Coordinates of C-alpha atoms and ligand atoms in Angstrom, one line a residue:
X75 CA 0.3 -0.5 -0.3
X76 CA 1.5 3.6 -1.0
X77 CA 2.0 6.6 1.8
X78 CA -0.7 9.2 1.1
X79 CA -0.9 12.4 2.9
X80 CA -4.0 14.1 3.7
X81 CA -3.1 17.7 4.5
X82 CA -6.2 19.6 7.6
X83 CA -6.0 21.7 10.2
X84 CA -3.7 21.5 13.1
X85 CA -5.7 21.2 16.5
X86 CA -4.5 19.5 19.1
X87 CA 0.7 19.3 18.7
X88 CA 1.6 15.9 19.4
X89 CA 2.8 13.1 17.0
X90 CA 0.4 9.9 17.5
X91 CA 1.0 6.1 14.9
X92 CA -1.5 3.7 14.8
X93 CA -4.3 1.7 13.8
X94 CA -7.1 4.2 11.7
X95 CA -10.7 3.4 13.1
X96 CA -13.5 5.7 11.4
X97 CA -16.2 6.0 13.5
X98 CA -19.5 3.9 12.2
X99 CA -22.2 6.0 12.6
X100 CA -25.1 3.0 11.8
X101 CA -25.0 2.1 15.3
X102 CA -27.3 4.3 17.6
X103 CA -28.7 4.8 20.9
X104 CA -31.6 6.7 21.0
X105 CA -32.2 8.5 24.4
X106 CA -36.4 8.4 25.6
X107 CA -36.0 12.9 25.3
X108 CA -39.3 14.7 26.8
X109 CA -39.7 18.1 24.4
X110 CA -42.4 20.9 25.5
X111 CA -45.1 22.0 23.9
X112 CA -44.4 24.1 22.2
X113 CA -41.7 22.0 20.4
X114 CA -43.6 19.9 19.5
X115 CA -44.1 22.0 15.8
X116 CA -40.9 21.8 15.3
X117 CA -40.6 18.4 15.9
X118 CA -43.5 17.0 13.5
X119 CA -41.3 19.2 10.7
X120 CA -37.7 17.6 11.4
X121 CA -39.5 14.3 11.1
X122 CA -41.3 15.2 7.6
X123 CA -37.5 16.7 6.7
X124 CA -35.8 13.2 8.2
X125 CA -38.3 11.8 5.8
X126 CA -38.0 14.1 2.8
X127 CA -34.1 13.3 3.2
X128 CA -34.3 9.9 3.1
X129 CA -36.8 9.4 0.1
X130 CA -34.1 12.0 -2.0
X131 CA -31.3 9.3 -0.4
X132 CA -33.2 6.5 -2.1
X133 CA -33.6 7.9 -5.2
X134 CA -30.5 8.5 -5.5
X135 CA -29.1 5.2 -5.1
X136 CA -32.1 4.2 -7.1
X137 CA -30.4 6.3 -10.5
X138 CA -27.0 5.3 -10.0
X139 CA -27.7 1.1 -9.3
X140 CA -30.0 1.8 -12.3
X141 CA -27.5 3.4 -14.3
X142 CA -24.5 0.7 -13.7
X143 CA -26.8 -2.9 -13.4
X144 CA -29.9 -3.1 -14.9
X145 CA -33.2 -2.2 -13.5
X146 CA -34.2 -5.1 -10.9
X147 CA -31.4 -4.1 -8.4
X148 CA -33.0 -0.9 -8.5
X149 CA -36.5 -1.7 -7.7
X150 CA -34.9 -3.8 -4.7
X151 CA -35.4 0.3 -3.1
X152 CA -38.9 0.7 -4.5
X153 CA -40.1 -1.6 -1.2
X154 CA -38.5 1.7 0.7
X155 CA -40.2 3.8 -0.8
X156 CA -43.0 2.3 0.4
X157 CA -42.3 2.5 3.6
X158 CA -41.3 5.4 3.2
X159 CA -44.8 6.4 1.9
X160 CA -46.7 4.5 4.7
X161 CA -49.5 7.0 5.7
X162 CA -50.8 4.7 8.0
X163 CA -47.2 5.2 9.5
X164 CA -46.0 8.2 9.1
X165 CA -49.5 9.3 10.9
X166 CA -48.8 7.3 13.9
X167 CA -45.6 8.8 14.2
X168 CA -46.8 11.9 14.4
X169 CA -50.0 11.8 16.4
X170 CA -47.3 10.1 18.9
X171 CA -45.1 13.2 18.4
X172 CA -48.5 15.3 19.7
X173 CA -49.6 13.0 22.4
X174 CA -46.6 12.2 24.1
X175 CA -44.3 14.5 23.3
X176 CA -41.0 12.8 22.7
X177 CA -38.7 13.9 19.8
X178 CA -38.4 13.0 16.2
X179 CA -36.3 10.3 17.0
X180 CA -37.2 8.4 20.2
X181 CA -41.3 8.5 19.1
X182 CA -39.7 7.3 15.1
X183 CA -37.8 4.8 16.7
X184 CA -40.7 3.0 19.4
X185 CA -43.1 3.0 16.2
X186 CA -40.5 1.3 14.0
X187 CA -40.1 -1.6 16.8
X188 CA -43.8 -1.5 16.6
X189 CA -43.8 -2.6 12.9
X190 CA -40.6 -4.6 12.5
X191 CA -42.3 -6.6 15.5
X192 CA -45.9 -7.2 13.0
X193 CA -43.7 -8.1 9.9
X194 CA -40.8 -10.6 11.7
X195 CA -44.6 -12.8 12.3
X196 CA -46.3 -12.6 9.8
X197 CA -46.7 -16.3 8.1
X198 CA -46.1 -14.8 4.7
X199 CA -42.1 -15.5 4.3
X200 CA -42.5 -13.3 1.9
X201 CA -44.4 -10.7 3.4
X202 CA -41.8 -11.4 6.8
X203 CA -39.4 -10.5 5.0
X204 CA -40.1 -6.9 4.3
X205 CA -38.6 -6.1 7.7
X206 CA -34.9 -5.5 6.4
X207 CA -36.3 -3.1 4.1
X208 CA -38.4 -1.8 7.2
X209 CA -35.5 -1.7 9.3
X210 CA -32.6 -0.6 6.4
X211 CA -35.2 2.1 6.1
X212 CA -35.5 3.0 9.6
X213 CA -32.5 2.8 10.0
X214 CA -31.9 5.9 7.4
X215 CA -34.4 8.4 8.4
X216 CA -33.1 8.6 12.4
X217 CA -29.3 8.6 10.7
X218 CA -31.1 11.7 9.7
X219 CA -32.7 12.9 12.7
X220 CA -29.6 12.4 14.9
X221 CA -26.4 14.1 14.1
X222 CA -24.8 13.0 17.0
X223 CA -23.3 9.7 16.0
X224 CA -22.7 7.0 19.3
X225 CA -20.1 5.5 20.2
X226 CA -20.4 2.2 22.0
X227 CA -19.0 0.1 19.7
X228 CA -15.6 1.5 21.1
X229 CA -17.1 0.0 23.9
X230 CA -15.5 -3.2 23.9
X231 CA -12.5 -1.8 22.3
X232 CA -9.3 -3.5 23.7
X233 CA -6.2 -2.0 20.3
X234 CA -4.8 1.3 20.8
X235 CA -6.7 3.5 17.8
X236 CA -7.0 6.5 16.1
X237 CA -9.9 7.9 16.0
X238 CA -11.3 9.2 12.1
X239 CA -14.8 10.7 12.3
X240 CA -16.8 12.4 9.6
X241 CA -17.3 15.3 12.6
X242 CA -17.2 14.4 16.0
X243 CA -19.8 15.9 18.6
X244 CA -18.7 17.5 22.4
X245 CA -20.8 13.9 23.5
X246 CA -18.7 11.4 21.7
X247 CA -15.3 12.6 22.6
X248 CA -16.6 13.0 25.6
X249 CA -17.4 9.2 26.3
X250 CA -13.7 8.7 24.9
X251 CA -12.1 9.3 28.2
X252 CA -11.0 6.3 29.6
X253 CA -10.4 4.7 25.4
X254 CA -7.2 3.8 24.4
X255 CA -7.6 6.7 22.3
X256 CA -4.5 8.3 20.3
X257 CA -5.3 11.0 18.1
X258 CA -8.2 12.3 16.4
X259 CA -8.4 12.9 12.9
X260 CA -12.2 15.0 11.3
X261 CA -13.6 16.1 7.6
X262 CA -15.1 19.0 8.7
X263 CA -14.3 21.5 11.5
X264 CA -12.4 24.3 12.8
X265 CA -8.6 24.8 15.7
X266 CA -11.0 25.6 18.6
X267 CA -13.7 23.6 18.3
X268 CA -14.5 20.8 21.0
X269 CA -12.5 17.9 18.8
X270 CA -9.5 20.3 19.4
X271 CA -10.2 21.0 23.0
X272 CA -11.0 17.6 23.9
X273 CA -8.2 16.6 22.6
X274 CA -6.2 18.5 24.4
X275 CA -7.4 18.3 27.9
X276 CA -6.9 14.6 26.3
X277 CA -3.6 15.1 25.7
X278 CA -3.4 13.3 22.6
X279 CA -2.7 15.2 18.7
X280 CA -5.9 16.1 16.6
X281 CA -6.2 16.9 12.9
X282 CA -9.5 18.4 11.4
X283 CA -10.8 19.6 7.6
X284 CA -9.2 17.5 6.9
X285 CA -12.3 17.6 4.2
X286 CA -12.2 14.1 2.8
X287 CA -10.2 11.9 5.2
X288 CA -13.5 9.1 6.2
X289 CA -12.9 8.3 2.6
X290 CA -9.7 8.0 1.1
X291 CA -9.1 5.8 4.8
X292 CA -10.0 2.4 5.7
X293 CA -10.1 0.7 9.0
X294 CA -7.1 -0.5 10.2
X295 CA -4.9 1.6 8.0
X296 CA -1.6 2.4 9.8
X297 CA -1.4 5.8 10.2
X298 CA 0.4 8.9 11.7
X299 CA -1.0 12.1 13.0
X300 CA 1.4 14.9 12.7
X301 CA -0.7 17.5 15.2
X302 CA 1.5 20.2 15.0
X303 CA 1.4 20.6 10.6
X304 CA -1.9 19.3 10.2
X305 CA -0.8 16.2 8.5
X306 CA -2.4 12.5 7.8
X307 CA 0.3 10.5 6.6
X308 CA -1.4 7.3 5.6
X309 CA 0.7 3.7 4.8
X310 CA 3.9 5.3 5.4
X311 CA 7.7 4.2 4.3
X312 CA 9.8 2.7 6.9
X313 CA 11.3 6.3 6.7
X314 CA 8.7 8.3 7.4
X315 CA 8.5 5.9 10.4
X316 CA 11.7 7.1 11.6
X317 CA 12.1 10.2 10.9
X318 CA 8.5 10.5 12.5
X319 CA 9.8 9.0 15.6
X320 CA 13.2 11.2 16.2
X321 CA 10.3 14.0 16.0
X322 CA 8.4 12.2 18.5
X323 CA 11.6 12.0 21.2
X324 CA 12.3 15.2 20.3
X325 CA 9.3 16.7 21.5
X326 CA 9.2 14.6 24.6
X327 CA 12.6 16.0 25.2
X328 CA 10.9 20.3 25.0
X329 CA 8.2 19.8 26.8
X330 CA 10.6 17.2 29.4
X331 CA 12.7 20.4 29.7
X332 CA 10.2 22.7 31.1
X333 CA 9.0 20.5 34.2
X334 CA 12.1 21.5 36.2
X335 CA 10.3 25.2 36.0
X336 CA 7.2 23.4 37.6
X337 CA 7.6 25.1 41.8
X338 CA 9.8 28.0 40.2
X339 CA 7.1 31.3 40.7
X340 CA 5.6 32.6 37.6
X341 CA 7.6 36.1 37.4
X342 CA 9.3 38.0 34.2
X343 CA 12.6 38.6 34.8
X344 CA 11.4 42.7 36.3
X345 CA 9.4 41.2 38.3
X346 CA 5.6 40.8 37.2
X347 CA 4.1 38.0 38.9
X348 CA 0.3 36.4 36.5
X349 CA -1.3 33.5 36.9
X350 CA -0.8 30.4 34.6
X351 CA -4.3 28.4 35.5
X352 CA -5.9 25.2 33.9
X353 CA -9.2 24.5 31.5
X354 CA -10.7 21.5 32.4
X355 CA -13.7 19.5 30.8
X356 CA -13.9 16.2 33.3
X357 CA -12.3 15.7 36.7
X358 CA -9.5 13.2 35.0
X359 CA -8.1 15.6 33.7
X360 CA -6.8 16.7 37.6
X361 CA -3.8 14.9 38.0
X362 CA -2.0 16.5 35.1
X363 CA -3.6 19.5 36.3
X364 CA -1.0 19.5 38.8
X365 CA 1.6 17.9 37.2
X366 CA 1.5 21.0 35.2
X367 CA 1.6 23.2 38.0
X368 CA -1.5 25.0 37.3
X369 CA -2.0 27.8 39.7
X370 CA -5.7 27.0 39.6
X371 CA -8.4 26.3 37.3
X372 CA -9.1 29.2 34.9
X373 CA -12.4 27.5 32.8
X374 CA -14.7 24.4 34.2
X375 CA -16.7 23.3 31.4
X376 CA -19.6 22.1 33.2
X377 CA -21.5 21.5 29.8
X378 CA -20.0 17.7 29.7
X379 CA -21.4 16.8 32.9
X380 CA -24.8 16.9 30.8
X381 CA -24.0 14.9 27.9
X382 CA -23.8 11.3 27.4
X383 CA -27.3 10.3 29.5
X384 CA -31.4 10.8 29.1
X385 CA -31.7 12.9 32.5
X386 CA -30.0 15.9 34.0
X387 CA -27.4 16.1 36.5
X388 CA -29.0 16.2 39.8
X389 CA -28.0 19.2 42.2
X390 CA -26.5 16.3 44.3
X391 CA -24.6 14.9 41.8
X392 CA -23.6 18.6 40.4
X393 CA -22.6 19.6 44.2
X394 CA -20.3 15.7 44.4
X395 CA -18.2 16.8 41.2
X396 CA -18.0 20.6 42.0
X397 CA -16.6 20.0 45.7
X398 CA -14.2 17.3 44.5
X399 CA -12.9 19.3 42.0
X400 CA -12.6 22.0 44.7
X401 CA -11.2 20.4 47.4
X402 CA -8.1 18.4 45.2
X403 CA -7.1 22.4 44.2
X404 CA -6.8 22.8 47.8
X405 CA -6.3 27.0 48.2
X406 CA -6.5 27.8 44.7
X407 CA -8.9 29.1 42.7
X408 CA -11.3 26.9 40.8
X409 CA -13.4 28.9 37.7
X410 CA -17.0 27.0 37.2
X411 CA -18.5 28.7 34.2
X412 CA -22.1 28.1 34.1
X413 CA -24.2 26.0 31.5
X414 CA -22.4 27.1 28.3
X415 CA -25.1 25.1 26.0
X416 CA -25.4 25.7 22.4
X417 CA -23.3 26.3 19.1
X418 CA -21.2 23.3 19.2
X419 CA -21.8 22.1 22.6
X420 CA -24.8 20.6 22.1
X421 CA -26.5 18.3 24.1
X422 CA -28.7 15.1 23.0
X423 CA -30.4 15.2 26.7
X424 CA -31.8 18.7 27.7
X425 CA -35.5 19.1 26.5
X426 CA -34.8 21.0 23.6
X427 CA -34.1 20.0 20.2
X428 CA -30.2 21.1 18.7
X429 CA -31.4 23.5 15.7
X430 CA -32.9 26.0 18.6
X431 CA -29.3 26.8 19.7
X432 CA -27.5 28.3 17.0
X433 CA -24.2 30.0 17.7
X434 CA -26.3 33.4 17.7
X435 CA -28.9 31.9 19.0
X436 CA -30.5 30.8 22.1
X437 CA -27.3 29.6 23.7
X438 CA -25.6 30.1 27.6
X439 CA -26.4 31.7 29.3
X440 CA -29.9 32.8 27.6
X441 CA -31.0 29.5 27.8
X442 CA -29.8 29.2 32.0
X443 CA -32.3 33.1 31.8
X444 CA -35.4 31.2 30.3
X445 CA -35.0 27.8 31.6
X446 CA -34.4 29.0 35.6
X447 CA -35.1 25.2 37.1
X448 CA -32.2 24.4 35.4
X449 CA -29.9 27.2 36.4
X450 CA -31.0 27.1 39.4
X451 CA -30.2 23.4 39.7
X452 CA -26.4 24.4 38.7
X453 CA -25.9 27.1 41.3
X454 CA -27.4 26.4 44.1
X455 CA -24.7 22.9 43.8
X456 CA -22.0 26.2 43.1
X457 CA -23.1 27.4 46.4
X458 CA -23.0 24.2 48.4
X459 CA -19.2 23.5 47.2
X460 CA -17.9 26.7 47.7
X461 CA -17.5 26.0 51.2
X462 CA -15.0 23.4 50.4
X463 CA -12.0 25.4 48.3
X464 CA -11.9 28.5 46.7
X465 CA -14.6 28.7 43.8
X466 CA -15.3 31.6 41.2
X467 CA -18.7 31.1 39.5
X468 CA -18.4 33.1 36.0
X469 CA -21.1 33.3 33.4
X470 CA -20.9 32.7 29.3
X471 CA -21.5 34.3 26.6
X472 CA -22.8 38.2 28.8
X473 CA -23.7 40.1 26.3
X474 CA -24.3 43.3 27.6
X475 CA -25.1 44.1 31.2
X476 CA -29.0 43.4 31.8
X477 CA -28.0 39.6 31.2
X478 CA -25.7 40.3 33.7
X479 CA -27.8 41.5 36.6
X480 CA -31.3 39.2 35.5
X481 CA -28.6 35.7 36.5
X482 CA -27.6 37.9 39.4
X483 CA -30.8 38.1 40.7
X484 CA -31.4 34.9 40.1
X485 CA -28.1 33.9 42.3
X486 CA -29.5 36.2 44.4
X487 CA -32.6 34.2 45.0
X488 CA -30.4 31.0 45.0
X489 CA -28.5 32.3 48.6
X490 CA -31.5 33.5 49.7
X491 CA -33.1 30.0 49.6
X492 CA -29.5 28.7 51.6
X493 CA -30.3 31.1 53.4
X494 CA -33.5 29.5 54.9
X495 CA -32.6 26.2 54.5
X496 CA -29.5 26.6 56.7
X497 CA -27.3 25.1 53.7
X498 CA -23.8 26.9 54.0
X499 CA -21.7 28.8 50.8
X500 CA -19.5 31.0 50.6
X501 CA -21.2 34.6 50.7
X502 CA -17.9 36.4 49.4
X503 CA -17.4 33.8 45.9
X504 CA -16.4 35.8 43.5
X505 CA -18.7 36.2 40.3
X506 CA -17.4 37.0 36.5
X507 CA -18.4 37.2 33.0
X508 CA -16.7 35.8 30.4
X509 CA -16.1 38.5 28.0
X510 CA -16.6 36.7 24.2
X511 CA -19.0 38.6 22.9
X512 CA -17.7 41.7 20.4
X513 CA -21.2 43.7 22.8
X514 CA -19.4 43.0 25.8
X515 CA -15.9 43.8 25.3
X516 CA -16.8 47.2 23.9
X517 CA -19.2 48.0 27.0
X518 CA -16.5 46.1 29.5
X519 CA -16.2 49.5 31.1
X520 CA -20.3 48.8 32.3
X521 CA -20.0 45.9 33.1
X522 CA -17.0 45.8 35.2
X523 CA -18.4 47.9 37.7
X524 CA -21.3 44.8 38.7
X525 CA -18.1 42.2 37.9
X526 CA -15.3 40.6 40.3
X527 CA -13.5 39.1 37.4
X528 CA -13.1 39.1 33.5
X529 CA -12.0 36.2 31.6
X530 CA -11.9 36.7 28.0
X531 CA -13.0 34.1 25.6
X532 CA -11.2 34.4 22.7
X533 CA -12.8 31.0 21.0
X534 CA -15.6 32.9 20.5
X535 CA -14.8 36.8 20.2
X536 CA -12.7 35.8 17.7
X537 CA -15.7 33.7 15.8
X538 CA -18.0 36.6 16.6
X539 CA -15.9 39.7 15.8
X540 CA -14.4 38.0 12.6
X541 CA -17.8 36.3 11.6
X542 CA -15.7 33.3 11.2
X543 CA -17.6 29.7 11.9
X544 CA -14.9 28.1 14.6
X545 CA -16.5 24.8 13.8
X546 CA -15.9 25.3 10.0
X547 CA -12.4 23.7 8.1
X548 CA -13.5 26.7 5.3
X549 CA -12.9 29.8 7.2
X550 CA -9.4 28.3 9.0
X551 CA -7.5 31.1 7.5
X552 CA -9.2 34.0 8.5
X553 CA -9.2 33.1 11.9
X554 CA -6.2 35.3 13.4
X555 CA -6.0 35.7 17.1
X556 CA -3.3 39.1 16.0
X557 CA -6.4 40.5 13.7
X558 CA -6.9 44.2 15.1
X559 CA -10.0 44.2 16.0
X560 CA -9.4 41.2 18.4
X561 CA -6.4 42.8 19.7
X562 CA -8.1 46.2 20.5
X563 CA -10.8 44.2 22.2
X564 CA -9.2 42.8 24.1
X565 CA -7.2 45.8 25.0
X566 CA -10.3 47.6 25.6
X567 CA -11.3 45.2 28.2
X568 CA -8.4 44.1 30.2
X569 CA -8.2 48.5 30.5
X570 CA -11.6 48.2 31.8
X571 CA -10.9 45.5 34.1
X572 CA -8.2 47.5 35.4
X573 CA -10.0 50.8 35.8
X574 CA -12.4 48.9 38.0
X575 CA -9.1 47.2 40.1
X576 CA -10.0 44.0 39.0
X577 CA -8.7 41.1 38.0
X578 CA -8.7 39.8 34.4
X579 CA -7.8 36.1 33.0
X580 CA -8.3 35.0 28.8
X581 CA -9.0 31.3 29.2
X582 CA -9.3 30.4 24.8
X583 CA -7.0 28.2 23.2
X584 CA -5.0 31.6 22.3
X585 CA -3.2 32.3 25.8
X586 CA -1.4 28.5 25.2
X587 CA 0.6 30.3 22.1
X588 CA 3.5 31.6 23.4
X589 CA 4.1 34.2 21.2
X590 CA 0.4 35.2 21.0
X591 CA 1.2 34.6 25.6
X592 CA 3.5 37.8 24.9
X593 CA 1.8 40.3 23.4
X594 CA -1.5 39.5 26.4
X595 CA 1.5 40.0 29.3
X596 CA 2.3 42.8 27.2
X597 CA -1.5 44.2 26.7
X598 CA -1.8 43.4 31.1
X599 CA -3.1 40.4 31.4
X600 CA -3.1 39.5 34.8
X601 CA -4.4 35.2 34.7
X602 CA -3.8 32.9 31.7
X603 CA -5.9 29.7 31.5
X604 CA -5.5 26.9 28.8
X605 CA -4.7 23.4 28.3
X606 CA -2.5 21.9 30.9
X607 CA -0.2 21.0 28.4
X608 CA 0.6 24.1 27.5
X609 CA 1.3 25.7 30.7
X610 CA 4.7 25.0 31.4
X611 CA 6.2 26.2 28.0
X612 CA 4.0 29.0 28.9
X613 CA 5.7 29.9 31.8
X614 CA 9.2 29.6 30.7
X615 CA 8.5 32.3 28.6
X616 CA 7.1 35.0 30.9
X617 CA 10.4 33.3 33.0
X618 CA 12.9 34.9 30.5
X619 CA 11.3 37.9 29.2
X620 CA 10.5 41.3 30.6
X621 CA 6.8 43.4 31.2
X622 CA 8.5 46.3 29.4
X623 CA 9.6 44.3 26.3
X624 CA 6.2 42.7 26.6
X625 CA 5.3 46.5 26.5
X626 CA 7.0 47.8 24.2
X627 CA 5.6 44.5 21.8
X628 CA 2.1 44.5 22.5
X629 CA 2.2 48.8 21.5
X630 CA 3.9 48.0 18.8
X631 CA 2.2 45.5 17.5
X632 CA -1.3 47.7 18.3
X633 CA 0.2 49.8 15.3
X634 CA -0.2 47.7 12.6
X635 CA -2.9 47.0 10.1
X636 CA -3.5 43.3 9.5
X637 CA -2.9 39.8 11.9
X638 CA -0.3 38.2 10.0
X639 CA 2.0 41.0 10.0
X640 CA 0.9 41.2 14.3
X641 CA 1.9 37.4 15.0
X642 CA 5.0 37.7 12.6
X643 CA 6.0 40.7 14.3
X644 CA 5.8 39.0 17.7
X645 CA 7.4 35.8 16.5
X646 CA 10.3 37.7 15.6
X647 CA 10.2 39.5 19.5
X648 CA 10.1 36.3 21.3
X649 CA 12.8 33.6 19.1
X650 CA 15.3 37.0 20.4
X651 CA 13.8 37.0 23.7
X652 CA 12.9 33.9 24.8
X653 CA 14.4 31.3 21.3
X654 CA 13.6 28.1 23.9
X655 CA 10.1 28.6 24.0
X656 CA 9.5 28.4 20.5
X657 CA 10.1 24.5 19.3
X658 CA 12.7 24.2 16.4
X659 CA 11.6 21.2 14.9
X660 CA 8.5 22.6 13.2
X661 CA 10.2 22.9 9.8
X662 CA 12.3 20.0 10.2
X663 CA 10.2 17.4 8.8
X664 CA 8.8 16.8 5.3
X665 CA 7.2 19.3 4.3
X666 CA 3.8 17.5 2.3
Ligands
PEP36 C1 -13.9 31.0 24.6 O1 -15.3 30.9 23.8 O2 -13.2 31.1 24.0 C2 -13.9 29.7 25.5 C3 -12.3 29.5 26.7 O3 -15.1 29.4 26.0 P1 -15.5 27.9 25.3 O4 -14.2 27.3 24.0 O5 -15.6 26.4 25.8 O6 -17.0 28.1 23.9
MG37 MG1 -17.4 30.3 24.4

């Protein structure tokens, strides 16, 4: 088998090699998902759309087959079309969605099961065989209704594998935590998409936006994933394997070199201290977070708690998880972000269809304000856990002061209730705002008066400012953290926070890049929060440079016109001042 190379977008660094496992999207677990009354028409519309799409798919297959073979084979699919047009079947699904108020996929699968049973019991052999058609069609409709691949076939896997998927949902990646996953590669996705974030928290390389990897790679092909350059090398030759083994060893040596500074202060050569914290997705990351010397959790993404389950996490369950993390971090702060649903973070267990929360839609704090039942449960759990450590709360996607006030009003109600119940909590628990919507960055001086701290979420701030979808591989070239508009918004936010004497952090992917972190240092950022694997590299950079150098550079880049110029000039400066933090082997592998 000949070696070939696929080029994608580097999403999580590192090199991995192993067998490919192409994610099979054919197996479904259908969660029991109740819907609200007003969502019934949406579920019915989704069902009808899925039927239409399935009919089109089958017609296309029929066309192709009849062109290539004789008409007889194409006729097999007539039976499929007949199932899809069975009015009694369709009506039953619609009536049951209306009456029982469950999701389209769940209702459809229940009705399907009933039909399969009826067919299986028919005496006539020909008709009994039609059960296969009913099942086949059912799977197609379900595939079109459910966009999250289900990974239960992974549960039985023993060997180490590289996951290749068209897309991976947050619940897919969350369910991979304890598996032997060496790397991820996906056809779609951008560098700040959840696949990238989860790969970093698992500490494995990832390449996204490969376009057609799932079609070009076959199960069990041996591949090398180069997460720094965004490459997949399929069927590598002995020579390529040897080159990559060398690179892998060098990366390890590069990372190990920083281990010796783990317990030293994070301070510039002229005495400016900053705080380096870790982002946390799942409590399983705590050992790595400690091992890399994080001084706290700057972002605890709580969405993962709500994934891969059919019910909502209870207050008690959440309380235990938050308490566990707070205690594990001892006196270091743990910044818990309230539920940030929507956009790329979708889940199936909540009683909302996914299409209701697009990036610009009903998401994050907007969702929580409209569903105080869910929000309050989480706030109670966070407050109760606050006596066991140094918990801070922050709200995602705040777009203006009104939302902050509304969220705080609900928090106050929860506090009053806890007091009435004589349940202890930290009355001084800091409450911060994520600055990730341009309107929040532009009105930061208003928000700063009513917030205890800020945390800039550049993954979203960049997407909203530059109008680029963070999960879309086609806009990757436009993802420019150094874009003058982004830098100005960050500067405005930092200045507004400092004018009110509140600390300001940044928890987007941007601050794990030494060159960009150097600019942020110069802009006056107080706290840097990132995947734990990057902490020591950033620490080394900070300990090697002076604040004055960083300030000079920040001032200079603020006067530049393009993101590219900003990054080039900053890179040159970091190379001069702290060459050891720039990994030198970037260009040493083959340039494909
Ligand atoms: C961000 O938007 O930068 C952020 C840190 O949050 P998330 O990636 O979870 O949206
Ligand atoms: Mg965000």
